[in-house]
GROMACS .gro file of C-alpha atoms in nm:
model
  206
    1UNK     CA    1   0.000   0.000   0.000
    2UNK     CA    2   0.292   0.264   0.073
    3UNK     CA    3   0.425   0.143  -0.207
    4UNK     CA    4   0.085   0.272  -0.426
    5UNK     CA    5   0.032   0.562  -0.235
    6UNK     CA    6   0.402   0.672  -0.322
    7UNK     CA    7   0.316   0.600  -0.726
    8UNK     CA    8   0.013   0.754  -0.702
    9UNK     CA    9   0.172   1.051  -0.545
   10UNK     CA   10   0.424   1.079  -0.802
   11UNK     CA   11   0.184   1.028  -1.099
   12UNK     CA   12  -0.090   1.301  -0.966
   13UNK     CA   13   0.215   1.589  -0.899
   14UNK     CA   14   0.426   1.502  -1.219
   15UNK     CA   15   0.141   1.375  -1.438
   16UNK     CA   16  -0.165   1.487  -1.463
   17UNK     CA   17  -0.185   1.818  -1.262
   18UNK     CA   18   0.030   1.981  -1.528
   19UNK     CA   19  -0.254   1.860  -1.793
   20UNK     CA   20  -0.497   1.994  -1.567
   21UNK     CA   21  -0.335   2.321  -1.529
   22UNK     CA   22  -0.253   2.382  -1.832
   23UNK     CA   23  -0.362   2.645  -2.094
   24UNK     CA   24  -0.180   2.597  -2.410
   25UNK     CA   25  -0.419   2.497  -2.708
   26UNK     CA   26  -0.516   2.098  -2.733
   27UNK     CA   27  -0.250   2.043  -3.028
   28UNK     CA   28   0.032   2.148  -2.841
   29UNK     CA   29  -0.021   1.914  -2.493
   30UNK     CA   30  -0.128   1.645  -2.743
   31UNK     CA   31   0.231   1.689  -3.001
   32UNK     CA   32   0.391   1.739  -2.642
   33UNK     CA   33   0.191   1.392  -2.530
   34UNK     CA   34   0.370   1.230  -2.806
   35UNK     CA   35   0.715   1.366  -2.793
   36UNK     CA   36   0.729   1.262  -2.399
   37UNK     CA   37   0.591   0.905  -2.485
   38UNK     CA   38   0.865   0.842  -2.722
   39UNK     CA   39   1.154   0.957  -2.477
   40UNK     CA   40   0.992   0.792  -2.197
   41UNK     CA   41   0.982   0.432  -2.353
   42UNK     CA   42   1.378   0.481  -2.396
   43UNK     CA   43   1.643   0.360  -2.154
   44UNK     CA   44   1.781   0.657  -2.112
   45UNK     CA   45   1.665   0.794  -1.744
   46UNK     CA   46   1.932   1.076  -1.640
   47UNK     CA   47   1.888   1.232  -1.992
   48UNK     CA   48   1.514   1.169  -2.114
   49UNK     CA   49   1.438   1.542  -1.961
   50UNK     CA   50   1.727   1.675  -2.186
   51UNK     CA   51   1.619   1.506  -2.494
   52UNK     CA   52   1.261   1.641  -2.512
   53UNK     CA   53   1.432   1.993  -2.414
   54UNK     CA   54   1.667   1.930  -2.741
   55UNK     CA   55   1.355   1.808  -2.927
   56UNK     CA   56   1.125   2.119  -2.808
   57UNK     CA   57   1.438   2.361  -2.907
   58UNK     CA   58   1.476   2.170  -3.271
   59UNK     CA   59   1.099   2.150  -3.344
   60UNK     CA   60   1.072   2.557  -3.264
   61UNK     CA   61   1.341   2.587  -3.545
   62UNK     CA   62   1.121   2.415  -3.755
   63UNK     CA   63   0.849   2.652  -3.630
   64UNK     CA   64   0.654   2.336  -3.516
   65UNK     CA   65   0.531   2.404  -3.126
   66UNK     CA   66   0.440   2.185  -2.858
   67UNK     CA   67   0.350   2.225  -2.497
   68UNK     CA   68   0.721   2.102  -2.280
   69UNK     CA   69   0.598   2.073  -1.928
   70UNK     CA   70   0.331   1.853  -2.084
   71UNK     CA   71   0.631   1.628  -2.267
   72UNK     CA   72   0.831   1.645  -1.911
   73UNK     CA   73   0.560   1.486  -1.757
   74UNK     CA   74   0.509   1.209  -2.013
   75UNK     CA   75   0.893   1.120  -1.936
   76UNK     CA   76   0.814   1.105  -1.593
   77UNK     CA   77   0.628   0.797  -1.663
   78UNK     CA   78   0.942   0.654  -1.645
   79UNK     CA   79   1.107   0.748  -1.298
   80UNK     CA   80   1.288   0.562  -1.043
   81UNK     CA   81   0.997   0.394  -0.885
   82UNK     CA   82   0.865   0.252  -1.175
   83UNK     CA   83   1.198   0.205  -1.365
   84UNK     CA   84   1.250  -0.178  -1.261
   85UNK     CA   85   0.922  -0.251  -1.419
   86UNK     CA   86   0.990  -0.068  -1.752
   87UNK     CA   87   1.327  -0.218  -1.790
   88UNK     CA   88   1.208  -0.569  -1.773
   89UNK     CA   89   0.942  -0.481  -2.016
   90UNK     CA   90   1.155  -0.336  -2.262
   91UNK     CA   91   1.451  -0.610  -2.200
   92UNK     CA   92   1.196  -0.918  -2.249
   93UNK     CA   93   1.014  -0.703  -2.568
   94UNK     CA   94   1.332  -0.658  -2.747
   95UNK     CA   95   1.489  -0.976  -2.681
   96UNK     CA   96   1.205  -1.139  -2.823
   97UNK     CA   97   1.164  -0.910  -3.148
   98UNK     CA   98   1.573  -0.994  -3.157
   99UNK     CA   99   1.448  -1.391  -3.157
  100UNK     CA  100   1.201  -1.291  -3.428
  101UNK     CA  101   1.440  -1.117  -3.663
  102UNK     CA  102   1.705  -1.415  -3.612
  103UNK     CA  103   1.934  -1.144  -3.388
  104UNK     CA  104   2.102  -1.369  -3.094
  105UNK     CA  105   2.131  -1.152  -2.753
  106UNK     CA  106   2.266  -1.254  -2.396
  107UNK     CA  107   2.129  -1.292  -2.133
  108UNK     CA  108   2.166  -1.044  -1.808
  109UNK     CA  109   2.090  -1.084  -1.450
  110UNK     CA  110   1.857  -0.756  -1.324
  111UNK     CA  111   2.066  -0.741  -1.020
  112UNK     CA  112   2.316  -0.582  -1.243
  113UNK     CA  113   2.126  -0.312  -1.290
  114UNK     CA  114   2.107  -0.192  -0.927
  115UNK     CA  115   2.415  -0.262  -0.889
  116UNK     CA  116   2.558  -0.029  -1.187
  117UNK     CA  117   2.280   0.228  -1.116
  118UNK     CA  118   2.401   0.226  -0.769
  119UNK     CA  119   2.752   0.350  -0.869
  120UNK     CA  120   2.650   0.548  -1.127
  121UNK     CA  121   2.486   0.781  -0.844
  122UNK     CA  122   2.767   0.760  -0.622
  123UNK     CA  123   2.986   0.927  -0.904
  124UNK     CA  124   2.961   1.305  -1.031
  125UNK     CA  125   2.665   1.388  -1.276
  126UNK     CA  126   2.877   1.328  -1.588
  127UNK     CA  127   3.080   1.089  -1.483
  128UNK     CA  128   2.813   0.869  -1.337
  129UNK     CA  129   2.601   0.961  -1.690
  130UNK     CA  130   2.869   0.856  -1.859
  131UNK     CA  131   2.955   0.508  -1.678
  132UNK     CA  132   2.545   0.428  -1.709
  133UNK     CA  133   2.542   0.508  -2.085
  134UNK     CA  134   2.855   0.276  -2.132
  135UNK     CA  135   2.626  -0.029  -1.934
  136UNK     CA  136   2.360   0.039  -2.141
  137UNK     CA  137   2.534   0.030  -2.495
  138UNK     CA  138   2.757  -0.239  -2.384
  139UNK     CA  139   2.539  -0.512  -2.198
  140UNK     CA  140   2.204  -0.433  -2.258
  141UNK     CA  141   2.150  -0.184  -2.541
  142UNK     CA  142   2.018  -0.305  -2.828
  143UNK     CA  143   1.735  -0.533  -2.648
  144UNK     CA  144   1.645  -0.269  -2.429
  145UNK     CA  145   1.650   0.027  -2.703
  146UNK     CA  146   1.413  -0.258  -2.916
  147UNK     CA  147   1.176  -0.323  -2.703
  148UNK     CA  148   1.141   0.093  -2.532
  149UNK     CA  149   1.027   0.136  -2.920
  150UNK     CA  150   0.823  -0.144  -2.934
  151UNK     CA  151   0.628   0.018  -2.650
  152UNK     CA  152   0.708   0.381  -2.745
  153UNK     CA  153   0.581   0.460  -3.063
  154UNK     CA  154   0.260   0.320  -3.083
  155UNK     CA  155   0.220   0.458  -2.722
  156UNK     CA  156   0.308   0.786  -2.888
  157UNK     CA  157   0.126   0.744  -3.188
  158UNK     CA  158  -0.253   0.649  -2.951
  159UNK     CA  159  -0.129   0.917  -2.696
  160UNK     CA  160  -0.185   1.205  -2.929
  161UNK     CA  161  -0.620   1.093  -2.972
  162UNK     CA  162  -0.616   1.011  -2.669
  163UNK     CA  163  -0.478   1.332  -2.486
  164UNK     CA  164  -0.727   1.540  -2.759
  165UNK     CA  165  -1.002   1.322  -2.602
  166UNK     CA  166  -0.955   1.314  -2.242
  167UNK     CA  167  -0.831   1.708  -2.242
  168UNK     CA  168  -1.164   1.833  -2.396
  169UNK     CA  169  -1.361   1.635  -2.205
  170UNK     CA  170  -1.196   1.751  -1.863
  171UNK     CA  171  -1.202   2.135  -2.027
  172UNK     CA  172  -1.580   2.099  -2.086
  173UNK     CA  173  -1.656   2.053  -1.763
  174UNK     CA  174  -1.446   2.312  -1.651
  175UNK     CA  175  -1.684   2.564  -1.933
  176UNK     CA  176  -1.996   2.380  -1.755
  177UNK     CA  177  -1.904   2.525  -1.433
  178UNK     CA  178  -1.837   2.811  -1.557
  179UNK     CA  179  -2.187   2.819  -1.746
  180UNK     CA  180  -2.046   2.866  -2.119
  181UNK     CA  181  -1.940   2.624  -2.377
  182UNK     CA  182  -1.591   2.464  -2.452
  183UNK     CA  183  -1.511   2.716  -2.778
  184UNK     CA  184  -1.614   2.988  -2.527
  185UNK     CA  185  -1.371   2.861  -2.220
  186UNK     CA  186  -1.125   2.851  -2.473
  187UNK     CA  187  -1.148   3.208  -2.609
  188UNK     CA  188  -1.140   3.278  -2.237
  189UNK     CA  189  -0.893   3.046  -2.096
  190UNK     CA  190  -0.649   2.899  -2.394
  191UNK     CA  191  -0.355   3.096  -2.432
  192UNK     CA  192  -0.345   3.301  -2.767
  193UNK     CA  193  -0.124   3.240  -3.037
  194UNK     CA  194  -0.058   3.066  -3.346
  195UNK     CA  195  -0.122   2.711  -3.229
  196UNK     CA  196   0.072   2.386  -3.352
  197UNK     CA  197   0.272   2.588  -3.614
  198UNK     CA  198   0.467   2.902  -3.547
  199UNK     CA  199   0.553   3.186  -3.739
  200UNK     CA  200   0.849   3.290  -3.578
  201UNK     CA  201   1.055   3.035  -3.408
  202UNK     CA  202   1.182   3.118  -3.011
  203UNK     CA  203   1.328   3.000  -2.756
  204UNK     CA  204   1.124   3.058  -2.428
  205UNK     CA  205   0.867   2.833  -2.359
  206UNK     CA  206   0.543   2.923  -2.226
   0.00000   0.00000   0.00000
């Protein structure tokens, strides 16, 4: 029970109260859905949070926009407390498309991993970053990257109908409170600008 009441913690604060405080248009926290989905389902916890940054910055050159603290809290779906989980998933998911494809892969004992992780925190950011990417790459990488696509892009590719569903239907009932329809809580509420596509690109995020 601790144990859930920690997750649950974790998933209301990091998850869904920046959806529900948020008031950037529908396309944006749905891109921004996606973008954090894909990072997420990587093995790549210490750096996930910089990659979407890098992504956000790259798509604004493209003068493409999506929400970030909406893309931060997708990656957060993948923290410490539910990391064990996710790593198994994507190690047994990739070994097995490996056995599909006719790719041999070795076996590793998850004991490992705490073990590495373990003195990876004990070390200075970089240099435990750098000892934890090494592990990766070398004993587990190319099952584990496998299998965190496997899950991540269709998880991506449903989250972006999904978060366009379930958004609306939480912001309607925000306008029924309010007495006025969703177009009209939007005028009201949604922040005003350009929407998915920018015309200028920039570098502050709102």
């Amino acid at each position: 029970m601790k144990y859930l009441s920690i997750l649950f913690r974790i998933v209301h604060k990091q998850i869904i109260l920046p959806f529900q405080e948020s008031h950037a248009p529908v396309n944006e926290v749905c891109l921004g859905t996606s973008v954090g989905l894909i990072w997420s389902m990587t093995p790549l916890i210490g750096i996930q949070m910089y990659l979407g940054l890098a992504t956000w910055i790259l798509f604004r050159i493209i003068r493409i926009r999506f929400y970030l603290p909406i893309a931060i809290a997708m990656i957060w779906i993948t923290n410490p407390v539910t990391l064990p989980f996710f790593y198994y998933i994507f190690y047994v998911l990739g070994k097995f498309t490996l056995s599909i494809l006719g790719i041999p892969s070795a076996e590793l004992d998850f004991r490992v991993i705490y073990d590495v992780m373990a003195k990876s925190e004990s070390m200075g950011f970089l240099s435990g970053l750098w000892y934890w990417t090494v592990f990766l790459l070398d004993r587990m990488g190319l099952p584990m990257f496998i299998g965190g696509f496997v899950v991540g892009i269709p998880a991506a590719i449903a989250g972006y109908p999904l978060t366009y569903k379930m958004l609306n239907a939480y912001r309607t009932k925000l306008a029924e409170r309010e007495g006025i329809t969703l177009k009209e809580w939007e005028e009201k509420h949604v922040r005003k600008d350009i929407g998915l596509f920018s015309e200028k690109p920039s570098l502050n995020p709102k």
